[in-house]
């Protein structure tokens, strides 16, 4: 069949068709392995066998594609020559949209899908020219995306944390940044717990391992619980809302008197005009580029010397740098900058609060307790209605041993916020230190049950259980169990608070278990020499034996004479018993035990020592019998009760609950030797803090 020739002028399509050479059909293999001829390149009718088929071939599609492309080219030429489009207007309008118009000049038209249909076409051009409005759905989508981008790039201002952490109660002579621990002293981090332990001298020695927490006459001998879990040494700034908990979880009276939960306002009117610069510097700090942040904030301080926020940012950056460098000098510089920021005019109340709280917190970290107390007193004067600040002030008084002032502060808090759990546990803590056992129980119990921030601390479970035991209330073990479930105690029986995880835990040990066979043999072979020296100084007129003062006795008399404490000789004690000290000099596992003591203990008839636990699982306690009545003297550790023998060593882990009775008709004299737990490494023995 011949093709009909059109009489119309020859079009571009026809020209192209003439220029395209004929493509020779290629043989293809069908599924049966038989070769078949492919369709012709022209895509016309292909006949064969008993039928015919027609359709577009790949070449024809390519032809149409080329035709359309050339039409587009000629259209573009026509648009330019005939000036059909005002490109200046298009460019001007395109700049109003959130994309880079220069990309249009680079041919990236698909990026400018103005009507949201997935391509760039006439409708998009109409939108760009203002002839047509952009679809509402697309506008909303872009607005949402813009908002998301802003949220990702915006630099939040430093928030206020309402609960500072008294993370270190050392004196000024110590160097908080000079020790580096690589193991865990449970509960909490090694550094935090050791810092607390260093602030708490070992209580006067006693036969049954007086727990550090039992130091009742003066609360300063106890490490006051922190208000936060994590140590400040690894600081994570939290918002005010996070630090205080959800409003609906707080009792009504606490909601009434607590500061309103809202984002702190740290910028004054002028600083809002330089917020971009402040945010840029703050972003560096948040990203951990502390050196650059310090330089950036220092530049801002030079440019705006009267800006409290710039100076506060500089203090935070210096604080972070001190942490990175582990430098006390840099931290001292940060303390000075915090002070400067708080004293500048036009500082917002929120910034003053944040700055002074941070300063008090870091003063405590350096062991400058009285300086921190003065800072907190200033804060309370400025913000007298802030209950959280008063609670912090109470802790500051406890840290310097001023129980009376702390008690007064918590009484003030409870007068205006009777359900404040933090004030309750601390008030109960103080009452127990005054030996007001029955009175302390409801405050400790209610405070723990409140679940308020700062109340979930092992020491409060410890003291509540102890108070209940002394009142003959078996519910004590319910609280011990709860403390164990909360991760504060290793078990209901083992309730020490300064622990290293993973150490073998059992109440009674054999000499072979400990690996200290040589020490045990030396003690047992020389027990008479040790006894005779003890008897030579046991006379009350010498004043070497001092009464147990930790309130561990229900009744009776109990005296002790200490030779070594916290790994050091106790004064001139060894001058009175030189042979005994000479025997021990060869055993660093005992004389170098920084978490133990070596001492004589004498107990008179009619004495009962309350159930209690020692402060740490890092030591074992040896008892060498020197003068033991035939009957009436016994010691219980967990549910196993034993008796001493003259010349024999008993070994137990005093981090487990133990209790002593002396119902004989004459005194009982023993020699106590604490040794490192045998599973502690040499590095741990060297770096663990003293107790």
PDB file of N, CA and C in Angstrom, residues 433-521:
ATOM      1  N   UNK A 433      19.368  12.293 113.719  1.00  0.00           N
ATOM      2  CA  UNK A 433      20.709  12.620 114.210  1.00  0.00           C
ATOM      3  C   UNK A 433      20.672  13.141 115.638  1.00  0.00           C
ATOM      4  N   UNK A 434      19.510  13.647 116.042  1.00  0.00           N
ATOM      5  CA  UNK A 434      19.326  14.116 117.421  1.00  0.00           C
ATOM      6  C   UNK A 434      18.804  13.004 118.326  1.00  0.00           C
ATOM      7  N   UNK A 435      18.790  11.787 117.787  1.00  0.00           N
ATOM      8  CA  UNK A 435      18.309  10.607 118.506  1.00  0.00           C
ATOM      9  C   UNK A 435      16.815  10.670 118.819  1.00  0.00           C
ATOM     10  N   UNK A 436      16.092  11.459 118.049  1.00  0.00           N
ATOM     11  CA  UNK A 436      14.636  11.502 118.182  1.00  0.00           C
ATOM     12  C   UNK A 436      14.067  10.488 117.182  1.00  0.00           C
ATOM     13  N   UNK A 437      14.267   9.233 117.517  1.00  0.00           N
ATOM     14  CA  UNK A 437      13.996   8.143 116.589  1.00  0.00           C
ATOM     15  C   UNK A 437      12.531   8.094 116.175  1.00  0.00           C
ATOM     16  N   UNK A 438      11.641   8.052 117.149  1.00  0.00           N
ATOM     17  CA  UNK A 438      10.212   7.931 116.840  1.00  0.00           C
ATOM     18  C   UNK A 438       9.713   9.130 116.035  1.00  0.00           C
ATOM     19  N   UNK A 439      10.192  10.319 116.376  1.00  0.00           N
ATOM     20  CA  UNK A 439       9.746  11.521 115.664  1.00  0.00           C
ATOM     21  C   UNK A 439      10.244  11.558 114.225  1.00  0.00           C
ATOM     22  N   UNK A 440      11.390  10.957 113.982  1.00  0.00           N
ATOM     23  CA  UNK A 440      11.970  11.027 112.636  1.00  0.00           C
ATOM     24  C   UNK A 440      11.229  10.151 111.637  1.00  0.00           C
ATOM     25  N   UNK A 441      10.613   9.079 112.103  1.00  0.00           N
ATOM     26  CA  UNK A 441      10.029   8.079 111.207  1.00  0.00           C
ATOM     27  C   UNK A 441       8.974   8.652 110.265  1.00  0.00           C
ATOM     28  N   UNK A 442       7.947   9.382 110.754  1.00  0.00           N
ATOM     29  CA  UNK A 442       6.929   9.865 109.807  1.00  0.00           C
ATOM     30  C   UNK A 442       7.477  10.826 108.756  1.00  0.00           C
ATOM     31  N   UNK A 443       8.464  11.625 109.107  1.00  0.00           N
ATOM     32  CA  UNK A 443       9.030  12.552 108.127  1.00  0.00           C
ATOM     33  C   UNK A 443       9.827  11.797 107.059  1.00  0.00           C
ATOM     34  N   UNK A 444      10.641  10.838 107.492  1.00  0.00           N
ATOM     35  CA  UNK A 444      11.400  10.050 106.526  1.00  0.00           C
ATOM     36  C   UNK A 444      10.465   9.231 105.637  1.00  0.00           C
ATOM     37  N   UNK A 445       9.470   8.606 106.248  1.00  0.00           N
ATOM     38  CA  UNK A 445       8.549   7.762 105.479  1.00  0.00           C
ATOM     39  C   UNK A 445       7.724   8.583 104.492  1.00  0.00           C
ATOM     40  N   UNK A 446       7.129   9.673 104.973  1.00  0.00           N
ATOM     41  CA  UNK A 446       6.291  10.493 104.084  1.00  0.00           C
ATOM     42  C   UNK A 446       7.114  11.124 102.970  1.00  0.00           C
ATOM     43  N   UNK A 447       8.333  11.529 103.312  1.00  0.00           N
ATOM     44  CA  UNK A 447       9.187  12.134 102.292  1.00  0.00           C
ATOM     45  C   UNK A 447       9.533  11.149 101.194  1.00  0.00           C
ATOM     46  N   UNK A 448       9.860   9.900 101.572  1.00  0.00           N
ATOM     47  CA  UNK A 448      10.168   8.889 100.566  1.00  0.00           C
ATOM     48  C   UNK A 448       8.937   8.538  99.741  1.00  0.00           C
ATOM     49  N   UNK A 449       7.800   8.467 100.377  1.00  0.00           N
ATOM     50  CA  UNK A 449       6.570   8.120  99.661  1.00  0.00           C
ATOM     51  C   UNK A 449       6.131   9.227  98.700  1.00  0.00           C
ATOM     52  N   UNK A 450       6.582  10.456  98.948  1.00  0.00           N
ATOM     53  CA  UNK A 450       6.188  11.561  98.072  1.00  0.00           C
ATOM     54  C   UNK A 450       6.757  11.404  96.671  1.00  0.00           C
ATOM     55  N   UNK A 451       7.929  10.769  96.581  1.00  0.00           N
ATOM     56  CA  UNK A 451       8.575  10.627  95.280  1.00  0.00           C
ATOM     57  C   UNK A 451       9.118  11.927  94.731  1.00  0.00           C
ATOM     58  N   UNK A 452       9.193  12.975  95.544  1.00  0.00           N
ATOM     59  CA  UNK A 452       9.681  14.268  95.071  1.00  0.00           C
ATOM     60  C   UNK A 452      11.157  14.195  94.686  1.00  0.00           C
ATOM     61  N   UNK A 453      11.592  15.047  93.767  1.00  0.00           N
ATOM     62  CA  UNK A 453      13.012  15.062  93.383  1.00  0.00           C
ATOM     63  C   UNK A 453      13.911  15.225  94.606  1.00  0.00           C
ATOM     64  N   UNK A 454      14.979  14.440  94.647  1.00  0.00           N
ATOM     65  CA  UNK A 454      15.936  14.530  95.738  1.00  0.00           C
ATOM     66  C   UNK A 454      15.630  13.625  96.912  1.00  0.00           C
ATOM     67  N   UNK A 455      14.517  12.899  96.869  1.00  0.00           N
ATOM     68  CA  UNK A 455      14.160  12.034  97.999  1.00  0.00           C
ATOM     69  C   UNK A 455      14.583  10.587  97.786  1.00  0.00           C
ATOM     70  N   UNK A 456      14.752  10.177  96.555  1.00  0.00           N
ATOM     71  CA  UNK A 456      15.085   8.781  96.268  1.00  0.00           C
ATOM     72  C   UNK A 456      16.574   8.558  96.451  1.00  0.00           C
ATOM     73  N   UNK A 457      16.986   8.467  97.708  1.00  0.00           N
ATOM     74  CA  UNK A 457      18.397   8.345  98.055  1.00  0.00           C
ATOM     75  C   UNK A 457      18.564   7.226  99.073  1.00  0.00           C
ATOM     76  N   UNK A 458      19.596   6.415  98.890  1.00  0.00           N
ATOM     77  CA  UNK A 458      19.810   5.269  99.759  1.00  0.00           C
ATOM     78  C   UNK A 458      19.931   5.616 101.219  1.00  0.00           C
ATOM     79  N   UNK A 459      20.462   6.787 101.527  1.00  0.00           N
ATOM     80  CA  UNK A 459      20.646   7.158 102.931  1.00  0.00           C
ATOM     81  C   UNK A 459      19.320   7.338 103.659  1.00  0.00           C
ATOM     82  N   UNK A 460      18.319   7.795 102.944  1.00  0.00           N
ATOM     83  CA  UNK A 460      17.021   7.965 103.589  1.00  0.00           C
ATOM     84  C   UNK A 460      16.349   6.610 103.831  1.00  0.00           C
ATOM     85  N   UNK A 461      16.475   5.692 102.872  1.00  0.00           N
ATOM     86  CA  UNK A 461      15.977   4.331 103.097  1.00  0.00           C
ATOM     87  C   UNK A 461      16.737   3.693 104.261  1.00  0.00           C
ATOM     88  N   UNK A 462      18.028   3.911 104.293  1.00  0.00           N
ATOM     89  CA  UNK A 462      18.884   3.367 105.342  1.00  0.00           C
ATOM     90  C   UNK A 462      18.418   3.846 106.718  1.00  0.00           C
ATOM     91  N   UNK A 463      18.231   5.151 106.863  1.00  0.00           N
ATOM     92  CA  UNK A 463      17.891   5.695 108.177  1.00  0.00           C
ATOM     93  C   UNK A 463      16.459   5.391 108.583  1.00  0.00           C
ATOM     94  N   UNK A 464      15.546   5.345 107.621  1.00  0.00           N
ATOM     95  CA  UNK A 464      14.177   4.981 107.968  1.00  0.00           C
ATOM     96  C   UNK A 464      14.137   3.537 108.464  1.00  0.00           C
ATOM     97  N   UNK A 465      14.792   2.633 107.738  1.00  0.00           N
ATOM     98  CA  UNK A 465      14.822   1.239 108.172  1.00  0.00           C
ATOM     99  C   UNK A 465      15.465   1.089 109.539  1.00  0.00           C
ATOM    100  N   UNK A 466      16.559   1.799 109.758  1.00  0.00           N
ATOM    101  CA  UNK A 466      17.254   1.724 111.040  1.00  0.00           C
ATOM    102  C   UNK A 466      16.371   2.237 112.176  1.00  0.00           C
ATOM    103  N   UNK A 467      15.672   3.345 111.938  1.00  0.00           N
ATOM    104  CA  UNK A 467      14.781   3.893 112.963  1.00  0.00           C
ATOM    105  C   UNK A 467      13.662   2.906 113.287  1.00  0.00           C
ATOM    106  N   UNK A 468      13.093   2.286 112.258  1.00  0.00           N
ATOM    107  CA  UNK A 468      12.019   1.310 112.483  1.00  0.00           C
ATOM    108  C   UNK A 468      12.537   0.097 113.253  1.00  0.00           C
ATOM    109  N   UNK A 469      13.753  -0.362 112.925  1.00  0.00           N
ATOM    110  CA  UNK A 469      14.326  -1.496 113.653  1.00  0.00           C
ATOM    111  C   UNK A 469      14.479  -1.171 115.133  1.00  0.00           C
ATOM    112  N   UNK A 470      14.929   0.032 115.416  1.00  0.00           N
ATOM    113  CA  UNK A 470      15.137   0.413 116.814  1.00  0.00           C
ATOM    114  C   UNK A 470      13.825   0.552 117.578  1.00  0.00           C
ATOM    115  N   UNK A 471      12.749   0.754 116.844  1.00  0.00           N
ATOM    116  CA  UNK A 471      11.429   0.819 117.469  1.00  0.00           C
ATOM    117  C   UNK A 471      10.753  -0.551 117.479  1.00  0.00           C
ATOM    118  N   UNK A 472      11.466  -1.579 117.042  1.00  0.00           N
ATOM    119  CA  UNK A 472      10.914  -2.932 117.030  1.00  0.00           C
ATOM    120  C   UNK A 472       9.899  -3.168 115.936  1.00  0.00           C
ATOM    121  N   UNK A 473       9.941  -2.381 114.873  1.00  0.00           N
ATOM    122  CA  UNK A 473       8.981  -2.475 113.783  1.00  0.00           C
ATOM    123  C   UNK A 473       9.592  -3.264 112.620  1.00  0.00           C
ATOM    124  N   UNK A 474       9.020  -4.442 112.340  1.00  0.00           N
ATOM    125  CA  UNK A 474       9.558  -5.297 111.282  1.00  0.00           C
ATOM    126  C   UNK A 474       9.358  -4.736 109.880  1.00  0.00           C
ATOM    127  N   UNK A 475       8.555  -3.675 109.742  1.00  0.00           N
ATOM    128  CA  UNK A 475       8.378  -3.077 108.416  1.00  0.00           C
ATOM    129  C   UNK A 475       9.678  -2.455 107.910  1.00  0.00           C
ATOM    130  N   UNK A 476      10.697  -2.415 108.779  1.00  0.00           N
ATOM    131  CA  UNK A 476      12.010  -1.909 108.360  1.00  0.00           C
ATOM    132  C   UNK A 476      12.495  -2.659 107.129  1.00  0.00           C
ATOM    133  N   UNK A 477      12.291  -3.968 107.111  1.00  0.00           N
ATOM    134  CA  UNK A 477      12.796  -4.762 105.985  1.00  0.00           C
ATOM    135  C   UNK A 477      12.014  -4.515 104.703  1.00  0.00           C
ATOM    136  N   UNK A 478      10.780  -4.035 104.844  1.00  0.00           N
ATOM    137  CA  UNK A 478      10.036  -3.639 103.650  1.00  0.00           C
ATOM    138  C   UNK A 478      10.726  -2.462 102.984  1.00  0.00           C
ATOM    139  N   UNK A 479      11.199  -1.519 103.793  1.00  0.00           N
ATOM    140  CA  UNK A 479      11.884  -0.344 103.252  1.00  0.00           C
ATOM    141  C   UNK A 479      13.276  -0.711 102.737  1.00  0.00           C
ATOM    142  N   UNK A 480      13.933  -1.654 103.417  1.00  0.00           N
ATOM    143  CA  UNK A 480      15.218  -2.112 102.900  1.00  0.00           C
ATOM    144  C   UNK A 480      15.033  -2.794 101.544  1.00  0.00           C
ATOM    145  N   UNK A 481      13.960  -3.572 101.429  1.00  0.00           N
ATOM    146  CA  UNK A 481      13.681  -4.237 100.165  1.00  0.00           C
ATOM    147  C   UNK A 481      13.396  -3.215  99.073  1.00  0.00           C
ATOM    148  N   UNK A 482      12.634  -2.185  99.445  1.00  0.00           N
ATOM    149  CA  UNK A 482      12.339  -1.143  98.463  1.00  0.00           C
ATOM    150  C   UNK A 482      13.624  -0.425  98.049  1.00  0.00           C
ATOM    151  N   UNK A 483      14.502  -0.153  99.008  1.00  0.00           N
ATOM    152  CA  UNK A 483      15.789   0.462  98.688  1.00  0.00           C
ATOM    153  C   UNK A 483      16.622  -0.420  97.779  1.00  0.00           C
ATOM    154  N   UNK A 484      16.552  -1.727  98.006  1.00  0.00           N
ATOM    155  CA  UNK A 484      17.262  -2.668  97.131  1.00  0.00           C
ATOM    156  C   UNK A 484      16.679  -2.637  95.728  1.00  0.00           C
ATOM    157  N   UNK A 485      15.349  -2.630  95.621  1.00  0.00           N
ATOM    158  CA  UNK A 485      14.705  -2.591  94.316  1.00  0.00           C
ATOM    159  C   UNK A 485      15.014  -1.305  93.568  1.00  0.00           C
ATOM    160  N   UNK A 486      15.218  -0.225  94.316  1.00  0.00           N
ATOM    161  CA  UNK A 486      15.549   1.054  93.691  1.00  0.00           C
ATOM    162  C   UNK A 486      17.031   1.146  93.325  1.00  0.00           C
ATOM    163  N   UNK A 487      17.796   0.111  93.647  1.00  0.00           N
ATOM    164  CA  UNK A 487      19.204   0.084  93.266  1.00  0.00           C
ATOM    165  C   UNK A 487      20.147   0.705  94.279  1.00  0.00           C
ATOM    166  N   UNK A 488      19.655   1.005  95.489  1.00  0.00           N
ATOM    167  CA  UNK A 488      20.516   1.641  96.488  1.00  0.00           C
ATOM    168  C   UNK A 488      21.307   0.622  97.313  1.00  0.00           C
ATOM    169  N   UNK A 489      20.748  -0.561  97.507  1.00  0.00           N
ATOM    170  CA  UNK A 489      21.401  -1.599  98.294  1.00  0.00           C
ATOM    171  C   UNK A 489      21.662  -2.824  97.423  1.00  0.00           C
ATOM    172  N   UNK A 490      22.774  -3.508  97.706  1.00  0.00           N
ATOM    173  CA  UNK A 490      23.083  -4.730  96.963  1.00  0.00           C
ATOM    174  C   UNK A 490      22.065  -5.817  97.274  1.00  0.00           C
ATOM    175  N   UNK A 491      21.552  -5.823  98.504  1.00  0.00           N
ATOM    176  CA  UNK A 491      20.511  -6.764  98.901  1.00  0.00           C
ATOM    177  C   UNK A 491      19.861  -6.219 100.167  1.00  0.00           C
ATOM    178  N   UNK A 492      18.850  -6.915 100.654  1.00  0.00           N
ATOM    179  CA  UNK A 492      18.209  -6.494 101.902  1.00  0.00           C
ATOM    180  C   UNK A 492      19.195  -6.555 103.055  1.00  0.00           C
ATOM    181  N   UNK A 493      20.103  -7.541 103.021  1.00  0.00           N
ATOM    182  CA  UNK A 493      21.091  -7.692 104.099  1.00  0.00           C
ATOM    183  C   UNK A 493      22.298  -6.776 103.900  1.00  0.00           C
ATOM    184  N   UNK A 494      22.748  -6.654 102.665  1.00  0.00           N
ATOM    185  CA  UNK A 494      23.981  -5.882 102.393  1.00  0.00           C
ATOM    186  C   UNK A 494      23.591  -4.462 101.992  1.00  0.00           C
ATOM    187  N   UNK A 495      23.702  -3.530 102.942  1.00  0.00           N
ATOM    188  CA  UNK A 495      23.160  -2.186 102.736  1.00  0.00           C
ATOM    189  C   UNK A 495      24.231  -1.092 102.778  1.00  0.00           C
ATOM    190  N   UNK A 496      25.464  -1.431 102.496  1.00  0.00           N
ATOM    191  CA  UNK A 496      26.512  -0.404 102.432  1.00  0.00           C
ATOM    192  C   UNK A 496      26.238   0.490 101.232  1.00  0.00           C
ATOM    193  N   UNK A 497      26.728   1.717 101.298  1.00  0.00           N
ATOM    194  CA  UNK A 497      26.412   2.708 100.264  1.00  0.00           C
ATOM    195  C   UNK A 497      27.610   3.103  99.396  1.00  0.00           C
ATOM    196  N   UNK A 498      28.817   2.750  99.820  1.00  0.00           N
ATOM    197  CA  UNK A 498      30.005   3.107  99.050  1.00  0.00           C
ATOM    198  C   UNK A 498      30.645   1.815  98.558  1.00  0.00           C
ATOM    199  N   UNK A 499      30.209   1.384  97.385  1.00  0.00           N
ATOM    200  CA  UNK A 499      30.534   0.046  96.914  1.00  0.00           C
ATOM    201  C   UNK A 499      31.232   0.045  95.571  1.00  0.00           C
ATOM    202  N   UNK A 500      31.976  -1.017  95.322  1.00  0.00           N
ATOM    203  CA  UNK A 500      32.530  -1.303  94.001  1.00  0.00           C
ATOM    204  C   UNK A 500      31.792  -2.531  93.479  1.00  0.00           C
ATOM    205  N   UNK A 501      31.214  -2.396  92.311  1.00  0.00           N
ATOM    206  CA  UNK A 501      30.421  -3.481  91.742  1.00  0.00           C
ATOM    207  C   UNK A 501      31.267  -4.706  91.425  1.00  0.00           C
ATOM    208  N   UNK A 502      30.640  -5.866  91.524  1.00  0.00           N
ATOM    209  CA  UNK A 502      31.263  -7.100  91.072  1.00  0.00           C
ATOM    210  C   UNK A 502      32.096  -7.834  92.092  1.00  0.00           C
ATOM    211  N   UNK A 503      32.256  -7.289  93.303  1.00  0.00           N
ATOM    212  CA  UNK A 503      33.058  -7.966  94.320  1.00  0.00           C
ATOM    213  C   UNK A 503      32.267  -9.119  94.935  1.00  0.00           C
ATOM    214  N   UNK A 504      32.967 -10.180  95.245  1.00  0.00           N
ATOM    215  CA  UNK A 504      32.335 -11.339  95.883  1.00  0.00           C
ATOM    216  C   UNK A 504      31.657 -10.898  97.173  1.00  0.00           C
ATOM    217  N   UNK A 505      30.404 -11.326  97.342  1.00  0.00           N
ATOM    218  CA  UNK A 505      29.628 -10.887  98.505  1.00  0.00           C
ATOM    219  C   UNK A 505      29.134 -12.098  99.291  1.00  0.00           C
ATOM    220  N   UNK A 506      29.649 -12.254 100.509  1.00  0.00           N
ATOM    221  CA  UNK A 506      29.172 -13.289 101.420  1.00  0.00           C
ATOM    222  C   UNK A 506      29.421 -12.785 102.844  1.00  0.00           C
ATOM    223  N   UNK A 507      28.532 -13.111 103.785  1.00  0.00           N
ATOM    224  CA  UNK A 507      28.679 -12.548 105.133  1.00  0.00           C
ATOM    225  C   UNK A 507      29.901 -13.068 105.891  1.00  0.00           C
ATOM    226  N   UNK A 508      30.167 -14.358 105.851  1.00  0.00           N
ATOM    227  CA  UNK A 508      31.285 -14.939 106.599  1.00  0.00           C
ATOM    228  C   UNK A 508      32.343 -15.476 105.643  1.00  0.00           C
ATOM    229  N   UNK A 509      33.611 -15.286 106.024  1.00  0.00           N
ATOM    230  CA  UNK A 509      34.736 -15.710 105.191  1.00  0.00           C
ATOM    231  C   UNK A 509      35.681 -16.600 106.004  1.00  0.00           C
ATOM    232  N   UNK A 510      36.391 -17.500 105.314  1.00  0.00           N
ATOM    233  CA  UNK A 510      37.465 -18.273 105.931  1.00  0.00           C
ATOM    234  C   UNK A 510      38.794 -17.619 105.568  1.00  0.00           C
ATOM    235  N   UNK A 511      39.836 -17.863 106.338  1.00  0.00           N
ATOM    236  CA  UNK A 511      41.142 -17.302 105.978  1.00  0.00           C
ATOM    237  C   UNK A 511      41.575 -17.679 104.561  1.00  0.00           C
ATOM    238  N   UNK A 512      41.252 -18.917 104.163  1.00  0.00           N
ATOM    239  CA  UNK A 512      41.619 -19.349 102.823  1.00  0.00           C
ATOM    240  C   UNK A 512      40.862 -18.556 101.764  1.00  0.00           C
ATOM    241  N   UNK A 513      39.590 -18.243 102.034  1.00  0.00           N
ATOM    242  CA  UNK A 513      38.794 -17.447 101.097  1.00  0.00           C
ATOM    243  C   UNK A 513      39.445 -16.096 100.817  1.00  0.00           C
ATOM    244  N   UNK A 514      40.023 -15.506 101.857  1.00  0.00           N
ATOM    245  CA  UNK A 514      40.560 -14.151 101.727  1.00  0.00           C
ATOM    246  C   UNK A 514      41.907 -14.114 101.014  1.00  0.00           C
ATOM    247  N   UNK A 515      42.671 -15.213 101.141  1.00  0.00           N
ATOM    248  CA  UNK A 515      44.021 -15.202 100.585  1.00  0.00           C
ATOM    249  C   UNK A 515      45.021 -14.543 101.517  1.00  0.00           C
ATOM    250  N   UNK A 516      44.564 -14.129 102.697  1.00  0.00           N
ATOM    251  CA  UNK A 516      45.451 -13.466 103.665  1.00  0.00           C
ATOM    252  C   UNK A 516      45.857 -14.440 104.772  1.00  0.00           C
ATOM    253  N   UNK A 517      46.222 -15.637 104.389  1.00  0.00           N
ATOM    254  CA  UNK A 517      46.568 -16.673 105.359  1.00  0.00           C
ATOM    255  C   UNK A 517      47.735 -16.272 106.249  1.00  0.00           C
ATOM    256  N   UNK A 518      48.740 -15.633 105.674  1.00  0.00           N
ATOM    257  CA  UNK A 518      49.928 -15.264 106.447  1.00  0.00           C
ATOM    258  C   UNK A 518      49.573 -14.276 107.553  1.00  0.00           C
ATOM    259  N   UNK A 519      48.732 -13.299 107.240  1.00  0.00           N
ATOM    260  CA  UNK A 519      48.302 -12.326 108.247  1.00  0.00           C
ATOM    261  C   UNK A 519      47.520 -13.010 109.364  1.00  0.00           C
ATOM    262  N   UNK A 520      46.613 -13.887 109.002  1.00  0.00           N
ATOM    263  CA  UNK A 520      45.811 -14.589 110.009  1.00  0.00           C
ATOM    264  C   UNK A 520      46.712 -15.419 110.920  1.00  0.00           C
ATOM    265  N   UNK A 521      47.667 -16.124 110.333  1.00  0.00           N
ATOM    266  CA  UNK A 521      48.584 -16.945 111.140  1.00  0.00           C
ATOM    267  C   UNK A 521      49.413 -16.080 112.084  1.00  0.00           C
TER     268      UNK A 521
END
